[in-house]
Coordinates of C-alpha atoms and ligand atoms in Angstrom, one line a residue:
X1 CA -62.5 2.9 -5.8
X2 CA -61.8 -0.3 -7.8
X3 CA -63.6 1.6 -11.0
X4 CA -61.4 4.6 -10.2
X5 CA -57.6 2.1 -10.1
X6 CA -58.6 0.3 -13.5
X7 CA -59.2 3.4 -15.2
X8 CA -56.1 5.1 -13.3
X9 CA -53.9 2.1 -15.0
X10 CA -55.9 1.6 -17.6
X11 CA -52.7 3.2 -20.1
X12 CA -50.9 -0.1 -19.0
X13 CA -51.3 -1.9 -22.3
X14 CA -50.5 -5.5 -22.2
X15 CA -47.1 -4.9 -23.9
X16 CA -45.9 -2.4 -21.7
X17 CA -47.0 -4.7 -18.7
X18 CA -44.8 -7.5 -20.2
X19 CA -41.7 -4.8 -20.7
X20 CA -42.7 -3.4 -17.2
X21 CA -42.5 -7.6 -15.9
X22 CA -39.5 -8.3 -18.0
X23 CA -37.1 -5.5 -16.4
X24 CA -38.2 -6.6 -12.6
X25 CA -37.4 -10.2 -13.8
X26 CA -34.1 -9.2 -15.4
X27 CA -33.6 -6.7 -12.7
X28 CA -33.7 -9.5 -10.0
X29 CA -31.7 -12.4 -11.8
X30 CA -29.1 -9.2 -12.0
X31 CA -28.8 -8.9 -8.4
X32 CA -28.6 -12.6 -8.1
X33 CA -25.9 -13.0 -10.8
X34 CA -23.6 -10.3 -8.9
X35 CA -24.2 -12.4 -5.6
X36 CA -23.7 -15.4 -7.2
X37 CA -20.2 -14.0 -9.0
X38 CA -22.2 -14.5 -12.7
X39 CA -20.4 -11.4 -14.0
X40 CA -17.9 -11.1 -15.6
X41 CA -15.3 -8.1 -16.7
X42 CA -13.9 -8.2 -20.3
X43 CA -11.1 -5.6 -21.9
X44 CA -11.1 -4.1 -25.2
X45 CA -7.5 -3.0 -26.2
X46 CA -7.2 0.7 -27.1
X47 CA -4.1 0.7 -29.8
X48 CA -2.2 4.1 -30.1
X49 CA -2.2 5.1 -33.8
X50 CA 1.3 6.4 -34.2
X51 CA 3.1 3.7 -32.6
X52 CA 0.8 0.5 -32.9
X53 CA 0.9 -1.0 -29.5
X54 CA -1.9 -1.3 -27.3
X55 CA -0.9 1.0 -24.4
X56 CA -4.4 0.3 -22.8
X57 CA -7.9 -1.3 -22.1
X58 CA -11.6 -0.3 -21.2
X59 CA -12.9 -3.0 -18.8
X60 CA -16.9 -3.7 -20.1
X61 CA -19.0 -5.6 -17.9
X62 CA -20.7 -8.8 -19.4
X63 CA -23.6 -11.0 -18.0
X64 CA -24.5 -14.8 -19.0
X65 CA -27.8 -15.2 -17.7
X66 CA -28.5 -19.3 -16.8
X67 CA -31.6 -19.4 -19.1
X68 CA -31.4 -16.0 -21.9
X69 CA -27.3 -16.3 -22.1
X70 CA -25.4 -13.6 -22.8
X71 CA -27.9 -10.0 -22.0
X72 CA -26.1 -6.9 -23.9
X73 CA -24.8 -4.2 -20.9
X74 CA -27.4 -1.8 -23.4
X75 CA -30.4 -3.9 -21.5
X76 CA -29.2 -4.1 -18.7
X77 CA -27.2 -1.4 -17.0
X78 CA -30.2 1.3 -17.7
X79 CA -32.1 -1.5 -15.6
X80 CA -28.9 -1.3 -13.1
X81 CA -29.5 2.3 -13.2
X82 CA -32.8 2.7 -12.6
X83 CA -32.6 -0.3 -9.2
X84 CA -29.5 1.3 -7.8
X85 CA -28.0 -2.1 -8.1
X86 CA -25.3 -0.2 -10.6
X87 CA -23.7 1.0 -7.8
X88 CA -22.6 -2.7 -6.5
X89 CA -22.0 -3.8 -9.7
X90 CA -19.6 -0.8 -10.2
X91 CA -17.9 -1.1 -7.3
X92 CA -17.4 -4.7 -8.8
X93 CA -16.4 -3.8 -12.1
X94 CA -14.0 -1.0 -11.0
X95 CA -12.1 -3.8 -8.3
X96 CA -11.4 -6.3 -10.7
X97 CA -9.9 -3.4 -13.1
X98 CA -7.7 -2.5 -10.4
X99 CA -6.6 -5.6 -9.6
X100 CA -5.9 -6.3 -13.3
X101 CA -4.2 -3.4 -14.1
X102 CA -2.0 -3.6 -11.5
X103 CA -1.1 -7.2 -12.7
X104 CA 0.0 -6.2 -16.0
X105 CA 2.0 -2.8 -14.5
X106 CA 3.9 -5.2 -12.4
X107 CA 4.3 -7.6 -15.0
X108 CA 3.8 -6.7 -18.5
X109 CA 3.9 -3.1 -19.1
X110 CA 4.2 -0.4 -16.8
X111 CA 2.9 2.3 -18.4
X112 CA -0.1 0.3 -19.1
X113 CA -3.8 2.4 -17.8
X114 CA -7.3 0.8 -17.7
X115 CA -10.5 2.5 -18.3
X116 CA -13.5 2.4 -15.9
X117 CA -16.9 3.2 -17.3
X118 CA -18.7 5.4 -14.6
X119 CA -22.8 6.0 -14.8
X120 CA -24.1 9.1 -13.4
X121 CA -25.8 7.1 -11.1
X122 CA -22.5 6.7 -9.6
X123 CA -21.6 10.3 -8.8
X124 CA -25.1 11.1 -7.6
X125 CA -25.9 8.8 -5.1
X126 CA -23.5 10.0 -1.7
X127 CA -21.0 12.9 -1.9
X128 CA -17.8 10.8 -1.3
X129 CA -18.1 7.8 -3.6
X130 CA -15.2 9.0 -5.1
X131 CA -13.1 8.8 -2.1
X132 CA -13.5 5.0 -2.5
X133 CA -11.8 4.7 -5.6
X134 CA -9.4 7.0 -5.0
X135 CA -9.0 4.7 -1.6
X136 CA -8.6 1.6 -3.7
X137 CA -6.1 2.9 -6.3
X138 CA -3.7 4.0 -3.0
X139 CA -4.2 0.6 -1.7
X140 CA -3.1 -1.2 -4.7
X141 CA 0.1 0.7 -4.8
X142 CA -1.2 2.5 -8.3
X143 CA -0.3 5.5 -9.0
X144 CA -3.9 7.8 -10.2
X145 CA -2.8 7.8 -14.1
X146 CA -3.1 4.0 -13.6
X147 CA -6.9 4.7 -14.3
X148 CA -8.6 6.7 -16.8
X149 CA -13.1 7.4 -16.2
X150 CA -15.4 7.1 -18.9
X151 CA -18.4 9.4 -17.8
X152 CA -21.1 10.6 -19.9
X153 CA -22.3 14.0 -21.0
X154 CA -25.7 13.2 -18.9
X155 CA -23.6 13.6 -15.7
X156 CA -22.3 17.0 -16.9
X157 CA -25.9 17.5 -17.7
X158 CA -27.6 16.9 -13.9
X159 CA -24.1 16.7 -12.3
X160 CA -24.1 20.1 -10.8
X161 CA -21.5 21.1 -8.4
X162 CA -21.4 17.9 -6.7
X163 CA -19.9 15.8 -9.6
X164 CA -17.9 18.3 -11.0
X165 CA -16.2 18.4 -7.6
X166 CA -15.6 14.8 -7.8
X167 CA -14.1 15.3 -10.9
X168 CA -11.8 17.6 -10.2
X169 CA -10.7 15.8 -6.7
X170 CA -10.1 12.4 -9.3
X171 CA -8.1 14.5 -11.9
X172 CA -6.1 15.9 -9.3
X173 CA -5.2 12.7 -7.7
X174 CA -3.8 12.2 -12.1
X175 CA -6.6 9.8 -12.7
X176 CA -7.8 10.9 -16.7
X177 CA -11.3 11.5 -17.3
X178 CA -12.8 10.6 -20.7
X179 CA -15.5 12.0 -21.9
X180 CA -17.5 9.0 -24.0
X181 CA -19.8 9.0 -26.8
X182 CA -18.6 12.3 -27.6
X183 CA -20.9 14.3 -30.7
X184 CA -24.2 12.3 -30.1
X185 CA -25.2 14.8 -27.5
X186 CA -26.9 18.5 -27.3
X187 CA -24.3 20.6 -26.2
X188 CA -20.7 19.1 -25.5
X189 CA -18.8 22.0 -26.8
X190 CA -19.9 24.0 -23.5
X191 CA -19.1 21.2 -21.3
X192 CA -16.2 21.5 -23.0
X193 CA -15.5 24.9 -21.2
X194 CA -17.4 24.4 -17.7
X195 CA -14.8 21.0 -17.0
X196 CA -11.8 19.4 -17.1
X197 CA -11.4 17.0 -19.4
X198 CA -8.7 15.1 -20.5
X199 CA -9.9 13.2 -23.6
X200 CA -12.6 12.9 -26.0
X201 CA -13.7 9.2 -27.1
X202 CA -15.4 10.1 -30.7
X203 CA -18.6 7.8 -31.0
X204 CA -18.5 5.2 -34.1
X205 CA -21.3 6.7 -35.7
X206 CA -18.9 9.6 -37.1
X207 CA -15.9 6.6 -37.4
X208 CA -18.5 4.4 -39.3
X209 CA -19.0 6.7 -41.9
X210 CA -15.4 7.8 -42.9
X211 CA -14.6 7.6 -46.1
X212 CA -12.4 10.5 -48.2
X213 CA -14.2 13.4 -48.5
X214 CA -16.6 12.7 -46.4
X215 CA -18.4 14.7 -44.2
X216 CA -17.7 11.9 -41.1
X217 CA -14.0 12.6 -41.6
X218 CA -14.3 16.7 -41.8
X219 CA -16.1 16.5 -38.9
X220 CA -13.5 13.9 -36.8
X221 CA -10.4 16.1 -38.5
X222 CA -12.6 19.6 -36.5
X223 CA -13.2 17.7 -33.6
X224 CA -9.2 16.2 -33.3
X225 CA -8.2 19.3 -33.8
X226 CA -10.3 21.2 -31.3
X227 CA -9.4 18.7 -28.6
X228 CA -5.8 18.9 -29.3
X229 CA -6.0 22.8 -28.8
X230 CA -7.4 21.9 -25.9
X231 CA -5.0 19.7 -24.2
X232 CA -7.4 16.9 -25.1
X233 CA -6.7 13.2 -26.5
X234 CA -9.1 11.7 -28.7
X235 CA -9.7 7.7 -28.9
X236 CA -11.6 6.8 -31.7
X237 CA -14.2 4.1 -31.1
X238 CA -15.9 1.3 -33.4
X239 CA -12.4 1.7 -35.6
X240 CA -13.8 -1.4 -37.9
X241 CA -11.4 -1.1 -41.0
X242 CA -8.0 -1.2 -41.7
X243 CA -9.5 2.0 -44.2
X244 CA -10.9 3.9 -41.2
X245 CA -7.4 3.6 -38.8
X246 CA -6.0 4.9 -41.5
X247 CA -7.9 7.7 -42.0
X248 CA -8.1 8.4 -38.4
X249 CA -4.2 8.3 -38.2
X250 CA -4.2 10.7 -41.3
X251 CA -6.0 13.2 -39.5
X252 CA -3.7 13.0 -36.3
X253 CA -6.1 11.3 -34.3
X254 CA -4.2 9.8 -31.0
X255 CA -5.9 6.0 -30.1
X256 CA -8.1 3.6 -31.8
X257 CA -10.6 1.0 -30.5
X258 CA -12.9 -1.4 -32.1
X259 CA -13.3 -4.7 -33.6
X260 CA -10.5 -3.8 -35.8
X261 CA -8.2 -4.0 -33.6
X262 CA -9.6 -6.8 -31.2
X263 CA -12.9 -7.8 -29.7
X264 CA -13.6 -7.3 -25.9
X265 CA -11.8 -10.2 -24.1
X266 CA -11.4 -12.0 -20.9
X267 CA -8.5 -10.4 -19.0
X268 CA -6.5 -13.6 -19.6
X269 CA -6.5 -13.1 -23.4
X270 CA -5.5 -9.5 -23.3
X271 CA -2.1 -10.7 -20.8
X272 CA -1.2 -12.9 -23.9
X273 CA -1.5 -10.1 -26.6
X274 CA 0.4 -8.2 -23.7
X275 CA 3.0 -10.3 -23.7
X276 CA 3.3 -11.0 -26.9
X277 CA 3.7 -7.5 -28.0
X278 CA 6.5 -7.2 -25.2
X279 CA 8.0 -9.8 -26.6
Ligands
C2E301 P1 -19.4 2.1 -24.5 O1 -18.9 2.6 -23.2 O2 -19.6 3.1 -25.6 O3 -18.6 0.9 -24.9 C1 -18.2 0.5 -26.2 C2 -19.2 -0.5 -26.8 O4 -18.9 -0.6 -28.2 C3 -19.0 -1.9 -26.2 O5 -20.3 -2.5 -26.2 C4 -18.1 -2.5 -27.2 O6 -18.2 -3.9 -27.3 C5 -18.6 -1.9 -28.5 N1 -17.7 -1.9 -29.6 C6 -16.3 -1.9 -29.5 N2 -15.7 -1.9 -30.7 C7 -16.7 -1.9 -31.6 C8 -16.8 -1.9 -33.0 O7 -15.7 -1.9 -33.7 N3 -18.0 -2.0 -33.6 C9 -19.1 -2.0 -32.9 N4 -20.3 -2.0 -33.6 N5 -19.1 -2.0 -31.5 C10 -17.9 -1.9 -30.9 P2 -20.9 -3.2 -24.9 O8 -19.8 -4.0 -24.2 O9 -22.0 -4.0 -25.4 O10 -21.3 -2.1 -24.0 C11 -22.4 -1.2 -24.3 C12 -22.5 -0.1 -23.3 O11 -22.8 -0.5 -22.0 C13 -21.1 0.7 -23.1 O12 -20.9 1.6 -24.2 C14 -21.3 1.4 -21.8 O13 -22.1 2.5 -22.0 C15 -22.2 0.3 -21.1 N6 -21.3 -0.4 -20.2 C16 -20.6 -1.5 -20.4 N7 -19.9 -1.9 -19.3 C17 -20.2 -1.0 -18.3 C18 -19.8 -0.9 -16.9 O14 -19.0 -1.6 -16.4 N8 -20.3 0.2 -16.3 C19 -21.2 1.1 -16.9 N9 -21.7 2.1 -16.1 N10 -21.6 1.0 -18.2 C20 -21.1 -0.1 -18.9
CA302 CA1 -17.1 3.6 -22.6
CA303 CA1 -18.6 4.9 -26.2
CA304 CA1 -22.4 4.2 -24.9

């Protein structure tokens, strides 16, 4: 028996052991960070092109681990994921955004609309997960176009019935859902037809490479074009150069996001650039 379990693990090289180690480390200083409030929620402003004001923000989760310091959200939400723990720390994420949002509606801007990243993981796991949110935003006093959804083609992928039904319960209670990442997948342009959706966030690989003449700008022109035949906005993302907003805005395309335009911040930095461009 104890020949048979060596050879059954025997593909367990020592480097996948130390990855395999590594994640339930990471995994467990993650759910001692949320507990121990070690998060923290940081806004990117999304700049409309035509008009050049920021008219909104995606909240992105950050974690300062004690001993590593900061782990990028590409580590660690797939280990999130994977533990279920993504669930509390979305729950987290999406409070704070709500609380925010409805601080700078009251204050600074009220048109102003935050953006929520969602995982699969968070459609999946219980039928009425989105009757919490839905929940919160009432509470709050916000009205549902307060908050936009990122989700991912993977959910349209294994979503089924089940998540497009959330979906459509979200949309009609106005919040916008975005569809991120959008042309690094399979087969988006059928999802495009099975869902609702209210805006496509172009991936900066396409926005990295635009340049006149390009193929990257032919290909954002098509897909601007589609979505706007389709009801759609599209929010460019990784907008780096003053070249590429340029471009973008050239080819009609509606928002912009990237270090271009500002780094993810604390909440406290984006009120100033609020209030300055009120001003
Ligand atoms: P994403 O949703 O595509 O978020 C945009 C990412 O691009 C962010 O990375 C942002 O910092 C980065 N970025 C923004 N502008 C630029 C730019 O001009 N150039 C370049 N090179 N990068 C830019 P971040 O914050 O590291 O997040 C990585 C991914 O982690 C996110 O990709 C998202 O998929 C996930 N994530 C972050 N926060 C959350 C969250 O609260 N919940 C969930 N489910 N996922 C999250
Ligand atoms: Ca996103
Ligand atoms: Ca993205
Ligand atoms: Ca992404």
């Amino acid at each position: 028996a104890k020949d048979a379990g060596r050879n059954r693990y025997s593909y367990f090289t020592p480097a996948l052991q130390r990855a395999a180690l590594n994640r339930m480390r990471l995994s467990n200083d993650l759910r001692d960070a949320l507990a121990a409030e070690g998060l923290q929620v940081v806004y990117q402003p999304i700049v409309d092109l035509r008009r050049g004001h920021i008219c909104k923000a995606e909240a992105l989760v950050r974690w300062h681990h004690a001993e590593r310091g900061p782990v990028p959200p590409a580590e660690f939400i797939p280990i999130a994921e994977s533990s279920g723990l993504i669930l509390e720390i979305g729950e987290w994420v999406f409070r704070q955004a709500v609380q925010d949002v409805l601080r700078w509606r009251t204050e600074l801007d009220e048109h102003f609309q935050i953006s929520v990243n969602k995982s699969p993981v968070q459609f999946h796991s219980e039928a009425g997960m989105h009757t919490r949110w839905l929940r919160q935003i009432v509470e709050a006093g916000l009205p549902g176009d307060a908050v936009s959804l990122e989700i991912t083609e993977g959910l349209l992928l294994e979503g089924g019935d089940n998540a497009s039904q959330q979906l459509m319960a979200l949309r009609r209670a106005g919040l916008s859902v975005a569809l991120d990442d959008f042309g690094t997948g399979y087969s988006s342009l059928s999802y495009l037809q099975r869902y609702e959706i209210d805006c496509l966030k172009i991936d900066r690989v396409f926005v990295h490479e635009l340049e006149p003449g390009s193929k990257a700008l032919a290909l954002c022109r098509a897909i601007i074009t589609m979505a706007h035949e389709l009801g759609m906005t599209v929010i460019a993302e990784g907008v780096e150069t003053a070249r590429q907003r340029d471009l973008l805005a050239s080819i009609g395309c509606d928002l912009g996001q990237g270090f271009f335009f500002a780094r993810p911040m604390p909440a406290a930095a984006l009120e100033e650039l609020l209030r300055q461009q009120g001003g």
